[in-house]
Amino acid sequence: MQKPFHKFFEGGNYILLDVCSGGVHVVDEEIYLALDRDDYADTPEYAELLEAGLFADSDDYENYADMNVNAPLKAMCLHVAHDCNLKCKYCFAENAIADNSRMSAETAKKAVDFLIQGSQNREHLEMDFFGGEPLLAWETVTETVKYAKQQGAKHNKQFKFTLTTNGLLLDDEKAAYINAEISNVVLSLDGRKTVNDKMRGAGVFDKILPKFKKLVSLRNKPGFTDYFVRGTYTNFNLDFADDVLALANEGFEYISIEPVTVAENLPFALRSEHLPQIKSEYDRLFKIAKNRDDFSFFHFCIDLHNSPCILKRLRGCGAGNEYIAVTPDGNIFPCHRYAGIEEWKMGNINDTGTDEKIKQYFAKTHIYAKEKCRSCWARFYCGGGCNAEFFLFEGDACKPSEVFCEWFRKRTECAIALAIK
């Protein structure tokens, strides 16, 4: 029988998670061990927890799994450049950027109109400038922001902009603009110099680091402090906690180091044999984060008092339903990871709408459509994981990758334990 709770020991605490309610409890060793028993449901310890109302009686979320199937749009990823001035070895967009195309300002403006029209009664909209490297299409970025703000004012819409950059083209003028107009900026840097340059090219770290540090030091306008330095770890740097530390020691407060998602046959790919070391490294990073308050690791940030809305718990990011990506030629895909895969093309911004069959497919690709997710204690934290990653590497968006699931569960335990602290 599947237990309605998940228990683990982390940071000196015996931790009990009520899976369905999201309630987190620190218990004593006696209760912790009693819940190991096959007849745990008959123990006085469990009866006491039930009587105190600390557990949800059942999982009722499946009743809401098909809510908001025809959701209005709320977010768009604009691929303003299928071109890049770096050739990172792990780049998932390598095939997409092979054509070196860039989005015209005219196409970008049509994309803004498309988002506004598809948003229906939503007031708050999000637009991400992505690539390749979006600074290669800088004029398109600035023209789009200007146009979106104008049209937003006309249609009672408020835009929040994000931009992801490798920083090579960053200068004082662009940095000032980003700090004035872009709500969230993602600064792509892999951590230690040796790690970064191994994957991105010799000398890249020294070129980028001072530019990023200057941008962040000036990013102090109220409401425009959001940023994070985003890196990637591979099996070449399974000691990635040192990369987080290296970035923190450079003065960056908001840091994310993500696991690489590439085919397992590549030399730097993460495979099942790496899981013990990955889990151990998250433990090490937890201990570091527990004793330092000068940085925040993105994936250790869990708010135990204000959990995500029900739709976020059921379907994660909303790709293909509430969120779409637009390529330089105006083609629409469920998200940036699907860009260029013809079978997942949803339409074009010059058309009146999107492929409803694909939209319906993603709307119904929730945790209850994924057999492995039904019995996973972390299902409400990941929302079923990344559909694109599972499709690309497992051949089916409804078949979660065990490697992904294992490190995600460990990372979530560490995040819960840090939130308790």
PDB file of C-alpha atoms in Angstrom, residues 116-228:
ATOM      1  CA  ILE A 116      -2.169  39.783 -26.101  1.00  0.00           C
ATOM      2  CA  GLN A 117      -4.971  38.316 -28.213  1.00  0.00           C
ATOM      3  CA  GLY A 118      -4.494  34.832 -26.762  1.00  0.00           C
ATOM      4  CA  SER A 119      -4.303  36.059 -23.170  1.00  0.00           C
ATOM      5  CA  GLN A 120      -8.031  36.863 -23.048  1.00  0.00           C
ATOM      6  CA  ASN A 121      -8.731  38.368 -19.616  1.00  0.00           C
ATOM      7  CA  ARG A 122      -5.273  37.826 -18.138  1.00  0.00           C
ATOM      8  CA  GLU A 123      -3.722  41.097 -17.058  1.00  0.00           C
ATOM      9  CA  HIS A 124      -0.155  39.985 -16.273  1.00  0.00           C
ATOM     10  CA  LEU A 125       1.895  38.585 -19.168  1.00  0.00           C
ATOM     11  CA  GLU A 126       5.464  37.331 -19.385  1.00  0.00           C
ATOM     12  CA  MET A 127       7.895  37.467 -22.296  1.00  0.00           C
ATOM     13  CA  ASP A 128      11.336  35.868 -22.338  1.00  0.00           C
ATOM     14  CA  PHE A 129      14.045  36.933 -24.798  1.00  0.00           C
ATOM     15  CA  PHE A 130      15.948  33.792 -25.647  1.00  0.00           C
ATOM     16  CA  GLY A 131      18.206  32.227 -28.238  1.00  0.00           C
ATOM     17  CA  GLY A 132      20.925  31.367 -29.130  1.00  0.00           C
ATOM     18  CA  GLU A 133      22.197  34.634 -27.780  1.00  0.00           C
ATOM     19  CA  PRO A 134      19.511  37.375 -27.700  1.00  0.00           C
ATOM     20  CA  LEU A 135      22.029  40.231 -27.542  1.00  0.00           C
ATOM     21  CA  LEU A 136      22.847  39.399 -31.176  1.00  0.00           C
ATOM     22  CA  ALA A 137      19.374  40.733 -31.959  1.00  0.00           C
ATOM     23  CA  TRP A 138      19.533  43.690 -29.615  1.00  0.00           C
ATOM     24  CA  GLU A 139      17.491  46.071 -31.758  1.00  0.00           C
ATOM     25  CA  THR A 140      14.682  43.506 -31.910  1.00  0.00           C
ATOM     26  CA  VAL A 141      14.756  43.213 -28.116  1.00  0.00           C
ATOM     27  CA  THR A 142      14.479  46.949 -27.504  1.00  0.00           C
ATOM     28  CA  GLU A 143      11.836  47.468 -30.199  1.00  0.00           C
ATOM     29  CA  THR A 144       9.779  44.618 -28.770  1.00  0.00           C
ATOM     30  CA  VAL A 145       9.891  45.958 -25.222  1.00  0.00           C
ATOM     31  CA  LYS A 146       8.799  49.381 -26.427  1.00  0.00           C
ATOM     32  CA  TYR A 147       5.964  47.963 -28.520  1.00  0.00           C
ATOM     33  CA  ALA A 148       4.771  45.545 -25.819  1.00  0.00           C
ATOM     34  CA  LYS A 149       4.550  48.346 -23.270  1.00  0.00           C
ATOM     35  CA  GLN A 150       2.599  50.513 -25.721  1.00  0.00           C
ATOM     36  CA  GLN A 151       0.163  47.748 -26.616  1.00  0.00           C
ATOM     37  CA  GLY A 152      -0.063  46.618 -23.015  1.00  0.00           C
ATOM     38  CA  ALA A 153      -1.239  50.070 -21.984  1.00  0.00           C
ATOM     39  CA  LYS A 154      -3.907  49.977 -24.710  1.00  0.00           C
ATOM     40  CA  HIS A 155      -5.215  46.550 -23.725  1.00  0.00           C
ATOM     41  CA  ASN A 156      -4.801  46.736 -19.932  1.00  0.00           C
ATOM     42  CA  LYS A 157      -1.882  44.275 -19.919  1.00  0.00           C
ATOM     43  CA  GLN A 158       1.272  44.426 -17.846  1.00  0.00           C
ATOM     44  CA  PHE A 159       4.371  42.786 -19.292  1.00  0.00           C
ATOM     45  CA  LYS A 160       7.202  41.279 -17.312  1.00  0.00           C
ATOM     46  CA  PHE A 161      10.349  40.695 -19.369  1.00  0.00           C
ATOM     47  CA  THR A 162      13.141  38.175 -18.876  1.00  0.00           C
ATOM     48  CA  LEU A 163      16.385  37.987 -20.825  1.00  0.00           C
ATOM     49  CA  THR A 164      18.962  35.187 -20.853  1.00  0.00           C
ATOM     50  CA  THR A 165      22.481  36.069 -21.963  1.00  0.00           C
ATOM     51  CA  ASN A 166      25.987  34.620 -22.072  1.00  0.00           C
ATOM     52  CA  GLY A 167      27.313  38.149 -21.529  1.00  0.00           C
ATOM     53  CA  LEU A 168      29.914  38.347 -24.275  1.00  0.00           C
ATOM     54  CA  LEU A 169      28.195  41.329 -25.942  1.00  0.00           C
ATOM     55  CA  LEU A 170      27.235  43.010 -22.696  1.00  0.00           C
ATOM     56  CA  ASP A 171      28.413  46.621 -22.415  1.00  0.00           C
ATOM     57  CA  ASP A 172      27.514  49.584 -20.211  1.00  0.00           C
ATOM     58  CA  GLU A 173      24.705  50.740 -22.493  1.00  0.00           C
ATOM     59  CA  LYS A 174      23.057  47.310 -22.691  1.00  0.00           C
ATOM     60  CA  ALA A 175      23.519  46.723 -18.965  1.00  0.00           C
ATOM     61  CA  ALA A 176      21.836  50.037 -18.149  1.00  0.00           C
ATOM     62  CA  TYR A 177      18.928  49.184 -20.442  1.00  0.00           C
ATOM     63  CA  ILE A 178      18.532  45.696 -18.927  1.00  0.00           C
ATOM     64  CA  ASN A 179      18.544  47.115 -15.424  1.00  0.00           C
ATOM     65  CA  ALA A 180      15.907  49.649 -16.397  1.00  0.00           C
ATOM     66  CA  GLU A 181      13.555  47.521 -18.504  1.00  0.00           C
ATOM     67  CA  ILE A 182      14.086  43.802 -17.899  1.00  0.00           C
ATOM     68  CA  SER A 183      12.420  42.430 -14.774  1.00  0.00           C
ATOM     69  CA  ASN A 184      14.525  39.292 -14.569  1.00  0.00           C
ATOM     70  CA  VAL A 185      17.894  38.586 -16.149  1.00  0.00           C
ATOM     71  CA  VAL A 186      19.508  35.158 -16.380  1.00  0.00           C
ATOM     72  CA  LEU A 187      23.305  35.324 -16.508  1.00  0.00           C
ATOM     73  CA  SER A 188      24.795  32.205 -18.019  1.00  0.00           C
ATOM     74  CA  LEU A 189      28.008  31.124 -16.283  1.00  0.00           C
ATOM     75  CA  ASP A 190      29.014  27.632 -15.173  1.00  0.00           C
ATOM     76  CA  GLY A 191      30.879  28.343 -11.941  1.00  0.00           C
ATOM     77  CA  ARG A 192      34.624  27.842 -11.615  1.00  0.00           C
ATOM     78  CA  LYS A 193      36.830  29.146 -14.403  1.00  0.00           C
ATOM     79  CA  THR A 194      38.150  25.687 -15.285  1.00  0.00           C
ATOM     80  CA  VAL A 195      34.649  24.208 -15.459  1.00  0.00           C
ATOM     81  CA  ASN A 196      33.187  27.105 -17.433  1.00  0.00           C
ATOM     82  CA  ASP A 197      35.966  27.250 -20.020  1.00  0.00           C
ATOM     83  CA  LYS A 198      36.082  23.467 -20.461  1.00  0.00           C
ATOM     84  CA  MET A 199      32.530  23.547 -21.830  1.00  0.00           C
ATOM     85  CA  ARG A 200      32.387  27.057 -23.314  1.00  0.00           C
ATOM     86  CA  GLY A 201      35.876  27.812 -24.603  1.00  0.00           C
ATOM     87  CA  ALA A 202      39.192  29.090 -23.325  1.00  0.00           C
ATOM     88  CA  GLY A 203      39.151  32.646 -21.967  1.00  0.00           C
ATOM     89  CA  VAL A 204      35.354  32.963 -21.817  1.00  0.00           C
ATOM     90  CA  PHE A 205      35.187  33.151 -18.006  1.00  0.00           C
ATOM     91  CA  ASP A 206      37.574  36.114 -17.766  1.00  0.00           C
ATOM     92  CA  LYS A 207      35.640  38.004 -20.447  1.00  0.00           C
ATOM     93  CA  ILE A 208      32.227  37.478 -18.891  1.00  0.00           C
ATOM     94  CA  LEU A 209      32.775  37.648 -15.133  1.00  0.00           C
ATOM     95  CA  PRO A 210      33.539  41.397 -14.789  1.00  0.00           C
ATOM     96  CA  LYS A 211      30.579  42.275 -17.026  1.00  0.00           C
ATOM     97  CA  PHE A 212      28.181  40.218 -14.936  1.00  0.00           C
ATOM     98  CA  LYS A 213      29.544  41.588 -11.667  1.00  0.00           C
ATOM     99  CA  LYS A 214      29.124  45.160 -12.867  1.00  0.00           C
ATOM    100  CA  LEU A 215      25.563  44.587 -14.095  1.00  0.00           C
ATOM    101  CA  VAL A 216      24.553  43.018 -10.785  1.00  0.00           C
ATOM    102  CA  SER A 217      26.215  45.751  -8.729  1.00  0.00           C
ATOM    103  CA  LEU A 218      24.071  48.349 -10.524  1.00  0.00           C
ATOM    104  CA  ARG A 219      20.881  46.312 -10.466  1.00  0.00           C
ATOM    105  CA  ASN A 220      19.356  48.086  -7.501  1.00  0.00           C
ATOM    106  CA  LYS A 221      16.293  49.802  -8.928  1.00  0.00           C
ATOM    107  CA  PRO A 222      13.201  48.895  -6.855  1.00  0.00           C
ATOM    108  CA  GLY A 223      11.421  46.005  -8.503  1.00  0.00           C
ATOM    109  CA  PHE A 224      14.329  45.245 -10.812  1.00  0.00           C
ATOM    110  CA  THR A 225      16.679  43.302  -8.552  1.00  0.00           C
ATOM    111  CA  ASP A 226      15.703  39.878  -9.886  1.00  0.00           C
ATOM    112  CA  TYR A 227      18.522  37.949 -11.474  1.00  0.00           C
ATOM    113  CA  PHE A 228      20.300  34.693 -11.116  1.00  0.00           C
TER     114      PHE A 228
END
